[in-house]
Amino acid sequence: KVLEDVNLTFPAGELSVLVGRSGCGKSTLLKLLAGKETPDAGEIVLPEGWHTALLSPEPYVITWTNVRQNVAMASGVGRTPEARYEHAMEYVRLVGLEDYADLSPVELSTGMKQRLGLARVLASQAKLLLMDEPCSALDPKSTARIEELISELSGGYTIAIVTHNMQQASRVSDFTAFFYEGNLVEFGQTAKI
């Protein structure tokens, strides 16, 4: 079993981090929450009307689009193309990519691609944002920018982040879940843990 008897509730409107050794089930839990994996037993319960969006270490970007189009594709159906582009630009500006809106994602740095992935996640209007190592392979300046964005968002979204960076976990999180060999060992306010 990858995970065993995990019973965890992410507090609404708070930022929770999942920490523990590699292979202890953190990323698997995010995939289960995002519907990318199916549990063999147990259940995942989201409040009515909620859906999730997953930002993985290699953010999914569509290379044949520009930055604005890429975010617009994640902004949902039921809008005119003009409304989708306008909505997308809100998130492109939020993550600081407005000067790159007409570039292809392949022209972006790793940090910019991560911000683009974050813009796509936000444009999806998910209530639960799931981020798997959102700052992996980023330089300190890009990491600081992503952490700043995450902190700005934390009041309006429920966020769960997997990280191996304990300093980052203490800087950005309200709550911490510590995993060991597929078991949830402890969950509580980060300041107390």
Short mmCIF file of C-alpha atoms in Angstrom, two decimals:
data_model
loop_
_atom_site.label_atom_id
_atom_site.label_comp_id
_atom_site.label_asym_id
_atom_site.label_seq_id
_atom_site.Cartn_x
_atom_site.Cartn_y
_atom_site.Cartn_z
CA LYS A 1 0.00 0.00 0.00
CA VAL A 2 1.20 3.47 -0.81
CA LEU A 3 -1.09 5.13 1.75
CA GLU A 4 -2.74 3.46 4.70
CA ASP A 5 -5.56 4.77 6.91
CA VAL A 6 -5.02 8.42 6.04
CA ASN A 7 -7.78 10.57 7.50
CA LEU A 8 -7.10 14.20 6.73
CA THR A 9 -9.21 17.33 6.39
CA PHE A 10 -7.64 20.40 4.86
CA PRO A 11 -8.95 23.51 6.65
CA ALA A 12 -10.85 25.73 4.19
CA GLY A 13 -9.05 28.89 3.17
CA GLU A 14 -5.76 27.72 4.67
CA LEU A 15 -2.48 26.53 3.23
CA SER A 16 -1.39 23.04 4.26
CA VAL A 17 1.92 21.39 3.41
CA LEU A 18 2.61 17.68 3.14
CA VAL A 19 6.12 16.73 4.21
CA GLY A 20 8.04 13.49 4.60
CA ARG A 21 10.65 11.33 2.90
CA SER A 22 10.49 10.56 -0.81
CA GLY A 23 8.13 7.67 -1.51
CA CYS A 24 5.97 8.15 1.59
CA GLY A 25 2.77 8.88 -0.38
CA LYS A 26 2.56 12.69 -0.48
CA SER A 27 2.35 13.05 -4.27
CA THR A 28 0.08 10.01 -4.51
CA LEU A 29 -2.33 11.70 -2.10
CA LEU A 30 -2.42 14.80 -4.32
CA LYS A 31 -3.05 12.63 -7.40
CA LEU A 32 -5.92 10.92 -5.57
CA LEU A 33 -7.41 14.28 -4.60
CA ALA A 34 -7.08 15.51 -8.18
CA GLY A 35 -8.75 12.40 -9.58
CA LYS A 36 -5.58 11.33 -11.43
CA GLU A 37 -5.48 8.10 -9.39
CA THR A 38 -8.30 5.97 -8.02
CA PRO A 39 -8.18 4.69 -4.45
CA ASP A 40 -8.54 0.94 -3.86
CA ALA A 41 -10.45 1.66 -0.65
CA GLY A 42 -11.81 4.60 1.27
CA GLU A 43 -13.26 7.78 -0.09
CA ILE A 44 -12.34 11.33 -0.93
CA VAL A 45 -14.96 13.91 -0.06
CA LEU A 46 -15.01 17.45 -1.38
CA PRO A 47 -17.59 20.08 -0.42
CA GLU A 48 -20.42 20.39 -2.91
CA GLY A 49 -19.48 22.46 -5.94
CA TRP A 50 -15.74 22.15 -5.30
CA HIS A 51 -13.24 20.79 -7.74
CA THR A 52 -9.48 20.49 -7.62
CA ALA A 53 -6.61 21.55 -9.83
CA LEU A 54 -3.14 20.02 -9.69
CA LEU A 55 0.09 21.89 -10.37
CA SER A 56 2.80 19.27 -10.81
CA PRO A 57 6.58 19.72 -10.85
CA GLU A 58 6.46 19.77 -14.63
CA PRO A 59 3.46 22.02 -15.26
CA TYR A 60 1.29 21.01 -18.17
CA VAL A 61 1.58 23.64 -20.86
CA ILE A 62 0.44 23.47 -24.46
CA THR A 63 3.40 24.32 -26.64
CA TRP A 64 1.52 25.32 -29.79
CA THR A 65 -0.21 28.23 -28.01
CA ASN A 66 1.02 31.48 -26.57
CA VAL A 67 0.90 32.19 -22.83
CA ARG A 68 -2.50 33.96 -22.95
CA GLN A 69 -4.10 31.18 -25.06
CA ASN A 70 -2.61 28.54 -22.78
CA VAL A 71 -4.29 30.06 -19.72
CA ALA A 72 -7.52 30.74 -21.64
CA MET A 73 -7.82 27.04 -22.46
CA ALA A 74 -7.94 26.30 -18.74
CA SER A 75 -10.48 29.01 -17.98
CA GLY A 76 -13.50 26.85 -18.68
CA VAL A 77 -16.31 26.48 -21.12
CA GLY A 78 -19.42 28.61 -21.43
CA ARG A 79 -17.58 31.83 -22.18
CA THR A 80 -17.03 33.61 -25.43
CA PRO A 81 -13.45 33.48 -26.72
CA GLU A 82 -13.07 37.19 -25.89
CA ALA A 83 -14.28 36.63 -22.31
CA ARG A 84 -11.92 33.67 -21.90
CA TYR A 85 -8.94 35.76 -23.08
CA GLU A 86 -9.91 38.62 -20.78
CA HIS A 87 -10.31 36.20 -17.87
CA ALA A 88 -6.99 34.55 -18.74
CA MET A 89 -5.16 37.89 -18.76
CA GLU A 90 -6.24 38.51 -15.15
CA TYR A 91 -4.25 35.44 -14.13
CA VAL A 92 -1.38 36.12 -16.53
CA ARG A 93 -1.01 39.53 -14.84
CA LEU A 94 -1.40 38.02 -11.37
CA VAL A 95 1.59 35.72 -11.89
CA GLY A 96 3.65 38.49 -13.52
CA LEU A 97 3.73 37.18 -17.10
CA GLU A 98 1.86 40.01 -18.84
CA ASP A 99 5.00 41.05 -20.76
CA TYR A 100 5.26 37.48 -22.11
CA ALA A 101 1.59 36.91 -23.01
CA ASP A 102 2.31 36.53 -26.72
CA LEU A 103 5.27 34.16 -26.34
CA SER A 104 5.14 30.40 -26.72
CA PRO A 105 5.60 28.50 -23.44
CA VAL A 106 8.74 26.90 -24.90
CA GLU A 107 10.36 30.37 -24.86
CA LEU A 108 9.86 30.71 -21.09
CA SER A 109 12.35 29.91 -18.35
CA THR A 110 11.60 27.11 -15.90
CA GLY A 111 10.39 29.61 -13.31
CA MET A 112 8.12 31.31 -15.83
CA LYS A 113 6.68 27.95 -16.89
CA GLN A 114 5.92 27.24 -13.24
CA ARG A 115 4.13 30.60 -12.97
CA LEU A 116 2.26 29.77 -16.19
CA GLY A 117 1.18 26.47 -14.65
CA LEU A 118 -0.02 28.37 -11.59
CA ALA A 119 -2.00 30.77 -13.80
CA ARG A 120 -3.66 27.79 -15.52
CA VAL A 121 -4.56 26.26 -12.15
CA LEU A 122 -6.05 29.55 -10.93
CA ALA A 123 -7.98 30.13 -14.17
CA SER A 124 -9.68 26.76 -13.72
CA GLN A 125 -11.59 28.26 -10.75
CA ALA A 126 -10.74 25.31 -8.53
CA LYS A 127 -11.48 25.69 -4.83
CA LEU A 128 -8.74 23.27 -3.76
CA LEU A 129 -5.35 23.99 -5.29
CA LEU A 130 -2.92 21.08 -5.18
CA MET A 131 0.74 21.84 -5.77
CA ASP A 132 3.36 19.14 -6.03
CA GLU A 133 6.81 20.68 -5.44
CA PRO A 134 5.82 24.06 -6.97
CA CYS A 135 9.35 25.43 -6.54
CA SER A 136 11.43 22.41 -7.52
CA ALA A 137 14.37 23.21 -9.80
CA LEU A 138 13.80 26.97 -9.45
CA ASP A 139 16.41 29.56 -8.61
CA PRO A 140 16.00 31.50 -5.33
CA LYS A 141 14.45 34.56 -7.04
CA SER A 142 11.81 32.45 -8.85
CA THR A 143 11.16 30.46 -5.67
CA ALA A 144 10.57 33.69 -3.75
CA ARG A 145 8.13 34.89 -6.45
CA ILE A 146 6.15 31.62 -6.39
CA GLU A 147 6.07 31.63 -2.57
CA GLU A 148 4.89 35.24 -2.61
CA LEU A 149 2.09 34.36 -5.04
CA ILE A 150 1.06 31.35 -2.96
CA SER A 151 0.95 33.50 0.18
CA GLU A 152 -1.19 36.10 -1.60
CA LEU A 153 -3.63 33.38 -2.69
CA SER A 154 -3.82 31.47 0.57
CA GLY A 155 -6.75 33.39 2.06
CA GLY A 156 -9.00 32.89 -0.96
CA TYR A 157 -8.23 29.26 -1.69
CA THR A 158 -7.67 26.04 0.16
CA ILE A 159 -4.16 24.97 -0.84
CA ALA A 160 -2.23 21.74 -0.29
CA ILE A 161 1.46 21.68 -1.20
CA VAL A 162 3.96 18.83 -1.28
CA THR A 163 7.47 19.98 -0.50
CA HIS A 164 10.78 18.56 0.67
CA ASN A 165 11.97 22.02 1.68
CA MET A 166 11.29 22.31 5.41
CA GLN A 167 12.21 26.01 5.44
CA GLN A 168 9.69 26.64 2.69
CA ALA A 169 7.08 24.64 4.59
CA SER A 170 7.56 26.79 7.68
CA ARG A 171 7.53 30.03 5.65
CA VAL A 172 4.32 29.49 3.68
CA SER A 173 2.07 27.07 5.56
CA ASP A 174 -0.66 27.37 8.13
CA PHE A 175 -0.88 23.60 8.69
CA THR A 176 1.58 20.73 8.24
CA ALA A 177 0.91 17.04 7.56
CA PHE A 178 3.89 14.78 8.25
CA PHE A 179 3.92 11.44 6.41
CA TYR A 180 6.11 8.41 7.03
CA GLU A 181 5.94 5.20 4.98
CA GLY A 182 2.38 5.87 3.79
CA ASN A 183 1.02 6.84 7.17
CA LEU A 184 -0.07 10.25 8.35
CA VAL A 185 1.99 10.66 11.52
CA GLU A 186 0.94 14.15 12.56
CA PHE A 187 -1.25 17.00 11.32
CA GLY A 188 -1.66 20.37 12.94
CA GLN A 189 -0.76 24.02 12.94
CA THR A 190 2.69 24.53 11.52
CA ALA A 191 3.75 26.79 14.39
CA LYS A 192 3.03 24.01 16.87
CA ILE A 193 4.59 21.20 14.82
#
